[in-house]
Amino acid sequence: MRHMIRAEYRAPEAPEEEERPPRRAGDPVSWHMVRGEGAVAMCGKELAPDADTRPDDAWGTDLGAPFCHTCGALYLREVP
Ligand SMILES: [Zn+2]
């Protein structure tokens, strides 16, 4: 099973707000691991389908935002 690192951005703005910047504005707040090319992280978090991705071998390197600890633990259990 292939894995991929996917970015999490700041939570969507409140719907009653108007003229907000697009969801992807700014840098990722953290990185999660997804199975295949999915948009749901291994920890269960739903991520934007168009969020930035990185190859899974970039896990543990400096991507400018922290990695999700839950995803990391699950990933290491699946990948020898
Ligand atoms: Zn996660």
mmCIF file of C-alpha atoms and ligand atoms in Angstrom:
data_model
loop_
_atom_site.group_PDB
_atom_site.id
_atom_site.type_symbol
_atom_site.label_atom_id
_atom_site.label_comp_id
_atom_site.label_asym_id
_atom_site.label_seq_id
_atom_site.Cartn_x
_atom_site.Cartn_y
_atom_site.Cartn_z
ATOM 1 C CA MET A 1 0.000 0.000 0.000
ATOM 2 C CA ARG A 2 1.411 3.317 -1.004
ATOM 3 C CA HIS A 3 1.149 6.299 1.282
ATOM 4 C CA MET A 4 1.358 10.014 0.745
ATOM 5 C CA ILE A 5 1.844 13.020 2.982
ATOM 6 C CA ARG A 6 -0.939 15.584 2.726
ATOM 7 C CA ALA A 7 -1.125 19.088 4.171
ATOM 8 C CA GLU A 8 -3.667 20.372 6.649
ATOM 9 C CA TYR A 9 -4.527 24.058 6.435
ATOM 10 C CA ARG A 10 -6.208 26.334 8.889
ATOM 11 C CA ALA A 11 -9.805 25.389 9.587
ATOM 12 C CA PRO A 12 -12.348 26.778 7.104
ATOM 13 C CA GLU A 13 -13.616 30.191 8.014
ATOM 14 C CA ALA A 14 -16.993 30.543 9.646
ATOM 15 C CA PRO A 15 -19.704 30.376 6.966
ATOM 16 C CA GLU A 16 -21.309 33.637 8.043
ATOM 17 C CA GLU A 17 -18.137 35.499 7.220
ATOM 18 C CA GLU A 18 -17.917 36.887 3.718
ATOM 19 C CA GLU A 19 -15.061 37.665 1.396
ATOM 20 C CA ARG A 20 -12.682 35.388 3.198
ATOM 21 C CA PRO A 21 -9.451 34.309 1.549
ATOM 22 C CA PRO A 22 -9.449 30.877 -0.061
ATOM 23 C CA ARG A 23 -8.951 27.922 2.225
ATOM 24 C CA ARG A 24 -5.522 27.156 0.880
ATOM 25 C CA ALA A 25 -4.151 30.611 1.597
ATOM 26 C CA GLY A 26 -1.099 30.439 3.794
ATOM 27 C CA ASP A 27 1.164 27.642 4.810
ATOM 28 C CA PRO A 28 0.076 24.225 6.056
ATOM 29 C CA VAL A 29 -0.425 23.990 9.806
ATOM 30 C CA SER A 30 0.547 20.326 9.872
ATOM 31 C CA TRP A 31 1.144 17.271 7.694
ATOM 32 C CA HIS A 32 -0.788 14.019 7.795
ATOM 33 C CA MET A 33 -0.313 10.646 6.151
ATOM 34 C CA VAL A 34 -3.011 9.299 3.832
ATOM 35 C CA ARG A 35 -3.339 5.860 2.242
ATOM 36 C CA GLY A 36 -3.046 5.792 -1.507
ATOM 37 C CA GLU A 37 -4.088 9.172 -2.849
ATOM 38 C CA GLY A 38 -6.976 9.666 -0.458
ATOM 39 C CA ALA A 39 -8.000 12.830 1.319
ATOM 40 C CA VAL A 40 -8.679 11.249 4.718
ATOM 41 C CA ALA A 41 -5.686 11.053 6.987
ATOM 42 C CA MET A 42 -4.799 7.833 8.776
ATOM 43 C CA CYS A 43 -5.745 9.563 12.041
ATOM 44 C CA GLY A 44 -9.244 10.137 10.622
ATOM 45 C CA LYS A 45 -8.925 13.814 9.797
ATOM 46 C CA GLU A 46 -10.498 14.946 6.534
ATOM 47 C CA LEU A 47 -8.149 16.986 4.394
ATOM 48 C CA ALA A 48 -8.756 19.143 1.356
ATOM 49 C CA PRO A 49 -8.581 16.998 -1.822
ATOM 50 C CA ASP A 50 -6.439 19.691 -3.439
ATOM 51 C CA ALA A 51 -4.107 20.102 -0.479
ATOM 52 C CA ASP A 52 -0.395 19.934 -1.098
ATOM 53 C CA THR A 53 1.150 16.485 -1.018
ATOM 54 C CA ARG A 54 4.618 15.096 -0.505
ATOM 55 C CA PRO A 55 6.035 11.614 -1.073
ATOM 56 C CA ASP A 56 5.822 9.522 2.060
ATOM 57 C CA ASP A 57 9.602 9.278 2.326
ATOM 58 C CA ALA A 58 9.627 12.954 3.225
ATOM 59 C CA TRP A 59 8.068 12.032 6.576
ATOM 60 C CA GLY A 60 10.347 13.182 9.368
ATOM 61 C CA THR A 61 12.117 15.793 7.255
ATOM 62 C CA ASP A 62 11.651 19.521 7.661
ATOM 63 C CA LEU A 63 8.557 20.485 5.691
ATOM 64 C CA GLY A 64 7.982 23.706 7.605
ATOM 65 C CA ALA A 65 5.094 22.393 9.705
ATOM 66 C CA PRO A 66 4.789 19.664 12.338
ATOM 67 C CA PHE A 67 3.787 16.125 11.466
ATOM 68 C CA CYS A 68 0.674 14.549 12.956
ATOM 69 C CA HIS A 69 1.800 12.212 15.739
ATOM 70 C CA THR A 70 -1.157 9.857 15.313
ATOM 71 C CA CYS A 71 -0.528 9.463 11.595
ATOM 72 C CA GLY A 72 3.146 8.900 12.266
ATOM 73 C CA ALA A 73 2.480 6.098 14.737
ATOM 74 C CA LEU A 74 -0.019 4.368 12.434
ATOM 75 C CA TYR A 75 2.194 4.773 9.391
ATOM 76 C CA LEU A 76 5.222 3.269 11.118
ATOM 77 C CA ARG A 77 3.101 0.304 12.127
ATOM 78 C CA GLU A 78 2.002 -0.324 8.518
ATOM 79 C CA VAL A 79 5.309 0.288 6.816
ATOM 80 C CA PRO A 80 8.209 -1.919 7.877
HETATM 81 ZN ZN ZN B 1 -3.050 12.810 11.165
#
